[in-house]
Coordinates of C-alpha atoms and ligand atoms in Angstrom, one line a residue:
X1 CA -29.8 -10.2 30.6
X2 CA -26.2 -10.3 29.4
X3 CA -26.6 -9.2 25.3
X4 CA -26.2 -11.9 22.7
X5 CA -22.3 -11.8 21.2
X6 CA -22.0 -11.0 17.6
X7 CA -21.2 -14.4 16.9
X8 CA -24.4 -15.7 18.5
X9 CA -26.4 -13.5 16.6
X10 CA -24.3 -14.4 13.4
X11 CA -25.7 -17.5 14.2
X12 CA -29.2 -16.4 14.6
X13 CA -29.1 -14.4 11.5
X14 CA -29.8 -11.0 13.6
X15 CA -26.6 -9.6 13.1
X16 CA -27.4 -5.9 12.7
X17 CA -30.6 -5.8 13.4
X18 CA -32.2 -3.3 15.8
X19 CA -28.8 -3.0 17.4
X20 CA -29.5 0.5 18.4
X21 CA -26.7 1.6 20.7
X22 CA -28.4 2.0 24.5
X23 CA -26.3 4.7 25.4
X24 CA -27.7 7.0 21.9
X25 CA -25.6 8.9 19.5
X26 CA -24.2 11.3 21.6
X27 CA -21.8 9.8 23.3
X28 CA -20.5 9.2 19.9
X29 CA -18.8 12.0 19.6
X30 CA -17.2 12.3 23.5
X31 CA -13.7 12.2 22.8
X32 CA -12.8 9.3 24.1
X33 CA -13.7 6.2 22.7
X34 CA -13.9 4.8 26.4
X35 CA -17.1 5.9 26.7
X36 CA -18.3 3.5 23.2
X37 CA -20.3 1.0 25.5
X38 CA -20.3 -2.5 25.2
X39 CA -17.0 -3.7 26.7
X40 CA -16.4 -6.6 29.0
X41 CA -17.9 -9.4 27.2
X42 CA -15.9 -12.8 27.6
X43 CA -13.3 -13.2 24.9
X44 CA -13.8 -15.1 21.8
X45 CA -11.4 -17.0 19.7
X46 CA -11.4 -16.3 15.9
X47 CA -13.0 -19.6 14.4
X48 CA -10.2 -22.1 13.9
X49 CA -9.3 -23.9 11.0
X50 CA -6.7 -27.0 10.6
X51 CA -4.3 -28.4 8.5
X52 CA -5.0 -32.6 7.6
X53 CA -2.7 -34.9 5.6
X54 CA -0.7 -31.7 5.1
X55 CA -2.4 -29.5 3.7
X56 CA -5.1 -26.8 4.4
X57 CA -7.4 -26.0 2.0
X58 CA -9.7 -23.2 2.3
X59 CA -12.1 -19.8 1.0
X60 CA -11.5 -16.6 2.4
X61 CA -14.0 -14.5 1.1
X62 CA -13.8 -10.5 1.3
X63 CA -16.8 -8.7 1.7
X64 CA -18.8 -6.0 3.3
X65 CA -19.8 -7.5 6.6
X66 CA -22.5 -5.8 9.7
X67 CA -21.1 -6.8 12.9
X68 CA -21.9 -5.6 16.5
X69 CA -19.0 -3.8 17.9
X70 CA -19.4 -3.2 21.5
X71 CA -23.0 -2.0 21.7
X72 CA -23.0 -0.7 18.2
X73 CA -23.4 -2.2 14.9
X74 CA -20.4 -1.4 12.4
X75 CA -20.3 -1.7 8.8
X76 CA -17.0 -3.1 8.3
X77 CA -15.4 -5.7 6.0
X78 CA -14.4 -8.8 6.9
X79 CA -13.2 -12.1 6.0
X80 CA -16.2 -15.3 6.1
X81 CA -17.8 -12.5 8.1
X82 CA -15.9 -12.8 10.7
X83 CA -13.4 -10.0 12.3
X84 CA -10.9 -11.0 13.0
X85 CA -10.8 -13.8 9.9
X86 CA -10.6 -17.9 10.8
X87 CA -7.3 -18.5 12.7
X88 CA -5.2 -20.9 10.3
X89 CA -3.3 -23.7 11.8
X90 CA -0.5 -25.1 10.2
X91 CA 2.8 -27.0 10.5
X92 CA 6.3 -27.1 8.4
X93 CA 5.8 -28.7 5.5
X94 CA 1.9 -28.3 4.6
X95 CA 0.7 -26.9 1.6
X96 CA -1.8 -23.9 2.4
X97 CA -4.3 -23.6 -0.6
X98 CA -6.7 -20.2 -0.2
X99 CA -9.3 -19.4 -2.9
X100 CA -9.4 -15.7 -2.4
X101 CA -13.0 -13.9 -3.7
X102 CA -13.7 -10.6 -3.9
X103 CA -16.8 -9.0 -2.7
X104 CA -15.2 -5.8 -2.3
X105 CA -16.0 -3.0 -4.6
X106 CA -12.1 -2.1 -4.9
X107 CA -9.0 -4.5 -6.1
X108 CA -7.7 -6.7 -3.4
X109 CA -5.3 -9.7 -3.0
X110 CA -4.1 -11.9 -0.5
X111 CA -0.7 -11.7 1.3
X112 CA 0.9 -14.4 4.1
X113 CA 2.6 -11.9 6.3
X114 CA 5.8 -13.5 8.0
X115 CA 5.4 -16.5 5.8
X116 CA 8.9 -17.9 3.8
X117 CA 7.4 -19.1 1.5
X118 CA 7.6 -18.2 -3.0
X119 CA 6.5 -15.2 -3.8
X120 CA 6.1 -16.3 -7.3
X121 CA 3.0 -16.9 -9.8
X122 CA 0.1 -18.4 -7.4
X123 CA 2.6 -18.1 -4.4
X124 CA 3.1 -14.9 -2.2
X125 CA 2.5 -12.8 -4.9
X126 CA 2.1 -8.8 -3.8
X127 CA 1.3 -7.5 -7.9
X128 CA -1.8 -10.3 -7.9
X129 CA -5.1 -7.9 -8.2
X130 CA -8.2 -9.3 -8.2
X131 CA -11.0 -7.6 -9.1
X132 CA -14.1 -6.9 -7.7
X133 CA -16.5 -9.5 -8.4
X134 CA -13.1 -11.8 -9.1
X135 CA -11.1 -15.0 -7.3
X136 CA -7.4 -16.2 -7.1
X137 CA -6.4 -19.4 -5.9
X138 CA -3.2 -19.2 -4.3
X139 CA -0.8 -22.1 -2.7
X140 CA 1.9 -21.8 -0.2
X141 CA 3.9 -24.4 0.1
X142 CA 5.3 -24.2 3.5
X143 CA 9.2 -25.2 3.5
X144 CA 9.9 -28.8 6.4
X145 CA 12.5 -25.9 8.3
X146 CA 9.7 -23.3 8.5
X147 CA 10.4 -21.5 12.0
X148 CA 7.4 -22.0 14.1
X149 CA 5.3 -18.6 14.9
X150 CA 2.3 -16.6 14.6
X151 CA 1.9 -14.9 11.3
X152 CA -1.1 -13.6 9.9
X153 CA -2.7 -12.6 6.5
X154 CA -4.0 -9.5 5.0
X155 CA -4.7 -7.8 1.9
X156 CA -1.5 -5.9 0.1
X157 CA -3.3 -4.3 -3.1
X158 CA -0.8 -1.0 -3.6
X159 CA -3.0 1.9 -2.7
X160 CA -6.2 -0.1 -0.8
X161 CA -4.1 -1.8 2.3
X162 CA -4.7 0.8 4.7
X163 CA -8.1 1.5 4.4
X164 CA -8.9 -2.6 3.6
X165 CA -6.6 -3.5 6.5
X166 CA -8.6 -0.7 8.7
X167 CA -12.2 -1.5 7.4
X168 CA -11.5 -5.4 9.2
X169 CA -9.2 -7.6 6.9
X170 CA -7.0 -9.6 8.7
X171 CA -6.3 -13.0 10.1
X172 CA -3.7 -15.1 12.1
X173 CA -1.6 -18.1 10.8
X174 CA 0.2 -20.3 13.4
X175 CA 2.7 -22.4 12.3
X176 CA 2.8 -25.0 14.8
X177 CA 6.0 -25.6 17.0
X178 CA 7.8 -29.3 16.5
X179 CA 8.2 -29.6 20.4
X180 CA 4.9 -27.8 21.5
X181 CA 5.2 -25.6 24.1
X182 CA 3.3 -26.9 27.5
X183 CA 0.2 -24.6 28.5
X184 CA -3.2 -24.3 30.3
X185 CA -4.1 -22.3 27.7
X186 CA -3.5 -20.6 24.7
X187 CA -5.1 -17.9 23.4
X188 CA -4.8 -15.9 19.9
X189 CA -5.3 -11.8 20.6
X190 CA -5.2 -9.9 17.1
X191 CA -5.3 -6.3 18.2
X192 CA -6.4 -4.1 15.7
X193 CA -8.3 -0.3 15.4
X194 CA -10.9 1.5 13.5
X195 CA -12.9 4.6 13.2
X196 CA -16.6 4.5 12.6
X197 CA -19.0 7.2 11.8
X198 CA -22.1 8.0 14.0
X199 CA -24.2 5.5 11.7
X200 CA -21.5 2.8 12.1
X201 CA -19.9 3.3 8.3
X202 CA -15.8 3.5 8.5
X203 CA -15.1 6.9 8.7
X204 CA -13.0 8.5 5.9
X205 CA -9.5 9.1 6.3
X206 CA -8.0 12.5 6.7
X207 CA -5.3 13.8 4.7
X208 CA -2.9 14.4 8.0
X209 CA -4.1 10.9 9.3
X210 CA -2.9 9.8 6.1
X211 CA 0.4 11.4 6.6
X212 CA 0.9 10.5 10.1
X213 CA -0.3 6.7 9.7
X214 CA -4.2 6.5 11.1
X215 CA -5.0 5.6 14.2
X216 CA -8.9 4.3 14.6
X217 CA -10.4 5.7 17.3
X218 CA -11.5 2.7 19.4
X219 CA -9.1 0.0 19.8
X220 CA -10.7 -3.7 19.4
X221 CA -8.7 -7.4 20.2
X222 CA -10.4 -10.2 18.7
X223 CA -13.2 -7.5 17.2
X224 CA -14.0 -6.8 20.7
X225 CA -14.1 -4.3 22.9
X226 CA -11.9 -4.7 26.0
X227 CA -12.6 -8.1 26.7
X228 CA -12.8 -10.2 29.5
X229 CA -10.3 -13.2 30.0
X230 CA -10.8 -15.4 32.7
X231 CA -8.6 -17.7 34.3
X232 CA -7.0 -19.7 37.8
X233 CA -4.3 -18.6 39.5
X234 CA -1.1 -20.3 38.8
X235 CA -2.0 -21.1 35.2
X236 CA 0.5 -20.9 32.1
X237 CA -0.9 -19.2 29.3
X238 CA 0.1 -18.4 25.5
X239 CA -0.8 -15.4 24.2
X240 CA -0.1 -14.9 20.7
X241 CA -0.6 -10.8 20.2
X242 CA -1.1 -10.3 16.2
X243 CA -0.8 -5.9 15.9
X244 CA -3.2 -6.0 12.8
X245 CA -3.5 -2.1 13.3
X246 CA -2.7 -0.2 10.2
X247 CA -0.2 2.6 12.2
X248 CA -0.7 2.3 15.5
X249 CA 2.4 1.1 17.7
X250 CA 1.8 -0.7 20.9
X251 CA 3.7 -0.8 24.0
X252 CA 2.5 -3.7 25.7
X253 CA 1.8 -3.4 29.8
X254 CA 0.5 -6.0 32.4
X255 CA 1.2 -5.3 35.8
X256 CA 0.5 -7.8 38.3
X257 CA 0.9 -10.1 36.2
X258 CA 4.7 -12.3 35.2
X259 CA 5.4 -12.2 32.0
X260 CA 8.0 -13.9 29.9
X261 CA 8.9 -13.4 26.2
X262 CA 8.6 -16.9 24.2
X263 CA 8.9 -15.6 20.7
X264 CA 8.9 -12.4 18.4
X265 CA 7.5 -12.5 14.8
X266 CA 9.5 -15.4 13.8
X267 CA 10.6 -18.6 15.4
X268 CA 11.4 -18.7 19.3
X269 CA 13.8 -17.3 21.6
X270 CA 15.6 -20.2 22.8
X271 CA 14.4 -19.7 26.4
X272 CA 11.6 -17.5 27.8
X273 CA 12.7 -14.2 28.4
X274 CA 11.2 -11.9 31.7
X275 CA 9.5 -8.0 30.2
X276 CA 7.7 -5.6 31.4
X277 CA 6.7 -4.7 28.4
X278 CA 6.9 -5.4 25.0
X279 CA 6.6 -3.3 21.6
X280 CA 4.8 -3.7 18.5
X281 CA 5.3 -1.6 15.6
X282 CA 2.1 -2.6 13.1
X283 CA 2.8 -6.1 11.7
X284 CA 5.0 -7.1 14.3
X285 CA 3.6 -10.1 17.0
X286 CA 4.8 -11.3 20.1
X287 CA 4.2 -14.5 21.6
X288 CA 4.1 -14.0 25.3
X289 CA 4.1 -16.5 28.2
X290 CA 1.9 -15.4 31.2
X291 CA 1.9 -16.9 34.8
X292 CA -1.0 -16.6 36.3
X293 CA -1.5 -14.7 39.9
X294 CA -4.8 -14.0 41.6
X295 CA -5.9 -10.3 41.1
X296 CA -7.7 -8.5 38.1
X297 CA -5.3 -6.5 35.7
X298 CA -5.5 -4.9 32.3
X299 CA -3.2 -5.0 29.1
X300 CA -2.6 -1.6 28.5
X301 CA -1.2 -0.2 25.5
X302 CA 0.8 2.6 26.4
X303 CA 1.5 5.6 24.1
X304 CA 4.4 5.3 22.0
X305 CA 6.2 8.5 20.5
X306 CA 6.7 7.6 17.0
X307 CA 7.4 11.1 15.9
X308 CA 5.9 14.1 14.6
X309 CA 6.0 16.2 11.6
X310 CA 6.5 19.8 13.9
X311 CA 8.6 21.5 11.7
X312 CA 7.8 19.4 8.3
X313 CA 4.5 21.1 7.4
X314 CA 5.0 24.3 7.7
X315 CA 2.0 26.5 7.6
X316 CA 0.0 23.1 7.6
X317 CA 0.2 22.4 11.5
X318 CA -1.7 25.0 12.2
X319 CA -5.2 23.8 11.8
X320 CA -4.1 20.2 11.9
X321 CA -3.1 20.8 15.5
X322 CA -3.4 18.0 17.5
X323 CA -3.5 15.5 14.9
X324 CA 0.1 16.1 14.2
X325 CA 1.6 13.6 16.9
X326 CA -0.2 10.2 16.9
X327 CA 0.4 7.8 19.6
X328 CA 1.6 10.2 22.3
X329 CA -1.7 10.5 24.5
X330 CA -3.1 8.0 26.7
X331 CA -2.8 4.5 27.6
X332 CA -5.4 2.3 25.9
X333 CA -6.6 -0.5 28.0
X334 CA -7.1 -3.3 25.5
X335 CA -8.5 -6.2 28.1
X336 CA -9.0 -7.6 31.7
X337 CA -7.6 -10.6 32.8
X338 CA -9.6 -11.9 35.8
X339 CA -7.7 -14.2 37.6
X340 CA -9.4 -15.8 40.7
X341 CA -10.4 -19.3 41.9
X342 CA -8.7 -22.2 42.9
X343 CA -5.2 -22.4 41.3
X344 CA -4.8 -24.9 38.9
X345 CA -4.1 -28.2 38.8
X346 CA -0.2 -30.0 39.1
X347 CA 2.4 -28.4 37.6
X348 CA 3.2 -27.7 33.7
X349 CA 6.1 -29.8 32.6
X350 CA 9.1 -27.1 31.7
X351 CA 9.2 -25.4 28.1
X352 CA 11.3 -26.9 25.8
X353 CA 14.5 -25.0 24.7
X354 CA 14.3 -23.8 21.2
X355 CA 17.6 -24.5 19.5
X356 CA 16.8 -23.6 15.9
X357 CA 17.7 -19.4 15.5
X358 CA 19.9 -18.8 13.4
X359 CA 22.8 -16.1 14.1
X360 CA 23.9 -15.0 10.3
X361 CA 26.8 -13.0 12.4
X362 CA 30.2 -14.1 10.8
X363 CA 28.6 -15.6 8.1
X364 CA 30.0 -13.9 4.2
X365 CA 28.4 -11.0 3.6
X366 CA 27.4 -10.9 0.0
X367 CA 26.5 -7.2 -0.7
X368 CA 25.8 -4.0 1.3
X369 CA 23.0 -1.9 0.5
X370 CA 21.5 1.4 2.0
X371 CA 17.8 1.8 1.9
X372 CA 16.7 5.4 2.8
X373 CA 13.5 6.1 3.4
X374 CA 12.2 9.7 3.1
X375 CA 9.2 11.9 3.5
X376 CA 9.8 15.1 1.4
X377 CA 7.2 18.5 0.6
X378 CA 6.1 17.9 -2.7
X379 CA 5.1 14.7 -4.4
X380 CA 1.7 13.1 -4.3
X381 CA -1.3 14.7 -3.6
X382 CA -2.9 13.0 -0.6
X383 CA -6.4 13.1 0.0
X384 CA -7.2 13.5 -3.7
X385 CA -7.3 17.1 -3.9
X386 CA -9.3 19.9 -2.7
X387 CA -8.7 22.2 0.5
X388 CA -8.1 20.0 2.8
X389 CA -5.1 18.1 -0.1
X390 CA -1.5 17.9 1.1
X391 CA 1.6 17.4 -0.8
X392 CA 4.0 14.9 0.4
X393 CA 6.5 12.2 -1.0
X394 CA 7.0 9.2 0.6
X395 CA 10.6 7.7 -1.1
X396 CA 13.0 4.8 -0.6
X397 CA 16.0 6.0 -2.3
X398 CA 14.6 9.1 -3.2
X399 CA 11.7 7.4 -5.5
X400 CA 8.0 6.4 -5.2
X401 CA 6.9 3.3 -5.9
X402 CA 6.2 1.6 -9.3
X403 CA 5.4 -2.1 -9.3
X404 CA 6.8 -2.1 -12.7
X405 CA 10.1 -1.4 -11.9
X406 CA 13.0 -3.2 -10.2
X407 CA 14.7 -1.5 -8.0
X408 CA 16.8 -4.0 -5.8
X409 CA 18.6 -7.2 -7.2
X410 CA 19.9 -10.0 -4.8
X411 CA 21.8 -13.4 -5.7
X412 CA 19.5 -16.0 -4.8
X413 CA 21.4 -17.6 -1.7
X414 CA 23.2 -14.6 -0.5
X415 CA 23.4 -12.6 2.7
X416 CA 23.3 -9.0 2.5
X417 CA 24.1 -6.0 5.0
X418 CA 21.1 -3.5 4.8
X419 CA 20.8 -0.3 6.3
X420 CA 17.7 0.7 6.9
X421 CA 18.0 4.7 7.0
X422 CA 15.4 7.1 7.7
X423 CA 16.2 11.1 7.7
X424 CA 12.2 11.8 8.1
X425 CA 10.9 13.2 11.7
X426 CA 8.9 9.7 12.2
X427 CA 9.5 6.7 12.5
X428 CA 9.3 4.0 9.8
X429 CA 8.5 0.0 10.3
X430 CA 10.3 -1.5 7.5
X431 CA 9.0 -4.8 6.5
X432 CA 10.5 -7.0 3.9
X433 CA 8.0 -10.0 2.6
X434 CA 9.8 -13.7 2.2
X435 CA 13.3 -13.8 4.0
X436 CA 13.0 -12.4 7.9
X437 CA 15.6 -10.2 8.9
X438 CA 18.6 -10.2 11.6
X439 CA 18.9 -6.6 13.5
X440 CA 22.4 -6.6 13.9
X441 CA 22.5 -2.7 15.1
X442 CA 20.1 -0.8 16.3
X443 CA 20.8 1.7 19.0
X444 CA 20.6 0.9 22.4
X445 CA 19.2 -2.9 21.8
X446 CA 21.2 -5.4 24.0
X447 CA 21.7 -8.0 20.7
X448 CA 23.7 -10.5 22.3
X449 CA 21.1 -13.1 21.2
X450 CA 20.0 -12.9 17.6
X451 CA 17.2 -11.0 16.9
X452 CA 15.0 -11.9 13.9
X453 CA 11.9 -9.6 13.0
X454 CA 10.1 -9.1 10.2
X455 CA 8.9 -5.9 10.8
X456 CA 12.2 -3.5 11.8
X457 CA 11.0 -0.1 13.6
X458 CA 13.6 2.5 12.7
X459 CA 13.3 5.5 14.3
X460 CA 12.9 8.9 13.5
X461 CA 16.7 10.3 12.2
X462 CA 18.3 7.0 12.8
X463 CA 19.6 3.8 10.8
X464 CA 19.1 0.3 11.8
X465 CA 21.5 -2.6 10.4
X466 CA 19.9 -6.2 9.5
X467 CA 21.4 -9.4 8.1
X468 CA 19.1 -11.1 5.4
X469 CA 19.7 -14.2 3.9
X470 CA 18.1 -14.6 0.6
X471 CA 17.7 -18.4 0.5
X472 CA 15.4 -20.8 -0.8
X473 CA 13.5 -18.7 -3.2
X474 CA 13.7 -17.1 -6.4
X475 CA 11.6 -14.4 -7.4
X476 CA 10.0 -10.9 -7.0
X477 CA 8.5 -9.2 -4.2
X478 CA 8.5 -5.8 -1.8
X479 CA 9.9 -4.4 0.7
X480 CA 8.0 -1.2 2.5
X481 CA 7.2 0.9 5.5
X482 CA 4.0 -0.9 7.4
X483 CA 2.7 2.0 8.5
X484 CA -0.1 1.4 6.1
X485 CA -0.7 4.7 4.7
X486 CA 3.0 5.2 3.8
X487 CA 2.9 1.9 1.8
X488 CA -0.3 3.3 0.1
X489 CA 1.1 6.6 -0.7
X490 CA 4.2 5.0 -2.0
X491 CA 7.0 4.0 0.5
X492 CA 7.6 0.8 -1.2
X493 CA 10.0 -0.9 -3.2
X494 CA 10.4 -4.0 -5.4
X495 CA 13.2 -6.8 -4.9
X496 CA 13.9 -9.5 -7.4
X497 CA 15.8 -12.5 -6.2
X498 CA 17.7 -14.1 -8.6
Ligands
C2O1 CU1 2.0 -7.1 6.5 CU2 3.7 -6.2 2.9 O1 2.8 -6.6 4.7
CU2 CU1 4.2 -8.9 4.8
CU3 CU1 6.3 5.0 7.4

């Protein structure tokens, strides 16, 4: 008998109960979350919810949630119970209205990643808290011009996104495209990771794992494990790939299989572009076409190198071995596309050009500003003391951050030149909430087309030049590193646009 899916036990009100894993705790602790049974289950879409008459209105409520993960059942949090949350579906020009509530037992808030939208008052607001027990109601007004996209939400309370964002906290926004985009099929894949404990509770983070970013030990899309997507041959599909993971960077593989590029973050690229493989620092998405051939194949996530802090710690590698260099092991395999059958029916009508990116190239440069990001000995004491405490600042311009104090001042309307510096031995995924930004230099990145991200990967030792233009919206917000844990332990600065 195929086991019931955690959404069908949801249903039946069993969730969590008797959900002893068959394979017993000792495969647990193999090394390899591969062996964590339970993958291969069909693929299920996050529950959907729809704008009407322009607007969306809607509760997300955070709270401690048991949900079957593979064969196990996991004490996680989640929003509506659900991991990932309810899938919102928007267009230009709505009004999004959330009543946030907290079940949590820490602070939380609510942030519209991608979104341009205010950050002020009820808006996009990062220095909201709610508190445990509390509620916010927040409302986004969505501009008429808003690029088309997947976006997503999360919490952003300073000092509880990692470990909120890891525990299950996250959910996708799609801002629908004027000129939809012609598919079979479209399909929402928020990849995320976690690390449980042999009774299913969210393990504790490490000091080093705070350092280095964690990584979760198994990886999950949709909340499942390796899943099972089935479809015809010579289909066109939409995948939009959320990376909801709170460090881990994903290199993107599926061989067999063509693949084209439709959009990055924000907006689209004006025509489909052929890859072999895409990456995704955390917070970054990718919207990816996929042409259907006969054959089974896997998205892997191959490992990324995103640096290492050999020569950093000092006497501290030593019995941190091994967890000093995240991301540089062994391709995850994240899902299997099964493709058989007859091939599908007529063919798709063409997809649309997408004239609408901007290229803020030539345009008057306003002000240039250099924001270096640091990781220094000395500074905060991660892992709240004890033997196993490290010291290590994390800085933009050479300070911590303080949600009281301003550090960067824009003219409302302006573009600016930033350079995004970073003189640590890891890399840093800067991401700036409100106005997207235009990589105008970065290394070896042909940028012939303009390239808008919101979530800018600079590498270890190296600078990366954006455009931003600071229009429509006044206000205060922040910039920081979404590595999670960096933003927690203080990688973060405030912006005031005025
Ligand atoms: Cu996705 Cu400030 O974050
Ligand atoms: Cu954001
Ligand atoms: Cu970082």
């Amino acid at each position: 008998m195929r086991p019931l899916t955690r959404r069908q036990l949801l249903a039946l009100g069993l969730a969590g109960a008797g959900m002893t894993a068959a394979g017993g705790a000792g495969l647990w602790w193999s090394s390899t979350w591969g062996t964590f049974g339970g993958a291969g289950e069909d693929l299920i879409q996050p529950p959907v919810l729809t704008a009407r008459d322009g607007a969306l209105e809607l509760t997300l409520k955070a709270a401690p949630a048991r949900l079957r993960i593979g064969n196990r059942t996991a004490n996680v949090q989640a929003f509506n119970g659900s991991l990932p949350g309810p899938t919102l579906r928007v267009r230009p020009g709505d009004t999004l209205r959330v009543r946030m509530v907290n079940q949590l037992e820490a602070p939380t808030n609510l942030h519209v990643h991608g979104l341009h939208v205010s950050p002020q008052a009820n808006g996009d607001n990062p220095f909201v808290s709610i508190t445990a027990g509390g509620s916010f109601d927040y409302e986004y007004r969505i501009p008429e011009d808003h690029p088309a996209g997947t976006y997503w939400y999360h919490p952003h309370h300073h000092g509880h996104v990692a470990d909120q964002i890891a525990a299950g906290l996250y959910g996708t926004i799609l801002v629908e495209d004027p000129d939809p985009v012609p598919v079979t099929r479209e399909r929402v894949l928020v990849v995320s990771d976690l690390s449980l404990d042999p009774d299913g509770n969210l393990s504790d983070v490490t000091p080093m794992g705070q350092i280095m970013g964690r990584e979760g030990q198994i990886v999950l899309v949709n909340g499942q494990l390796r899943p099972r997507l089935v479809a015809s041959a010579g289909e066109r599909e939409r995948w939009r790939i959320v990376n909801a993971c709170p460090s881990r960077f994903l290199r993107l593989q599926l061989e067999g299989q063509t693949v084209r590029l439709l959009g990055r973050d924000v907006g689209r690229l004006p025509e489909p572009m052929d890859v072999t493989e895409i990456e995704l620092a955390p917070g970054n998405r990718a919207d990816l076409i996929v042409e259907t051939r006969e054959g089974i194949t896997q998205l892997v996530a191959a490992p990324v190198d995103r640096g290492s802090m050999a020569g950093m710690m000092g006497p501290m590698t030593g019995p941190l071995m091994g967890e000093d260099r995240p991301g540089a092991e062994e391709p995850v395999e994240l899902l299997t596309l099964d493709v058989s059958g007859d091939p599908a029916a007529g063919p798709l009508a063409p997809i649309p050009e997408w004239d609408r990116l901007r290229d803020l190239r030539g345009d008057p440069i306003a002000a240039r500003r250099t924001l270096a990001f640091a990781m220094g000995m000395g500074g905060v004491m991660v892992g709240g003391g004890g033997d196993s405490a490290a010291m290590m600042s994390f800085t933009v311009n050479g300070r911590t951050f303080d949600p009281d104090r301003l550090d960067e001042t824009v003219a409302a309307g302006a573009v600016e030149e930033w350079t995004l510096s970073n003189s640590s031995p890891m890399d840093h995924p800067i991401h700036l909430h409100v106005w997207p930004m235009q990589v105008v230099e970065d290394g070896d990145r042909d940028l012939t087309e303009p390239l808008w991200l919101d979530v800018v990967n600079v590498p270890a030792r190296s600078q990366v030049k954006v455009l931003v233009a600071f229009d429509d919206f006044r206000g205060r917000t922040v910039f920081h590193c979404h590595i999670l844990d960096h933003e927690d332990l203080g990688m973060m600065g405030t912006i005031e646009a005025r």
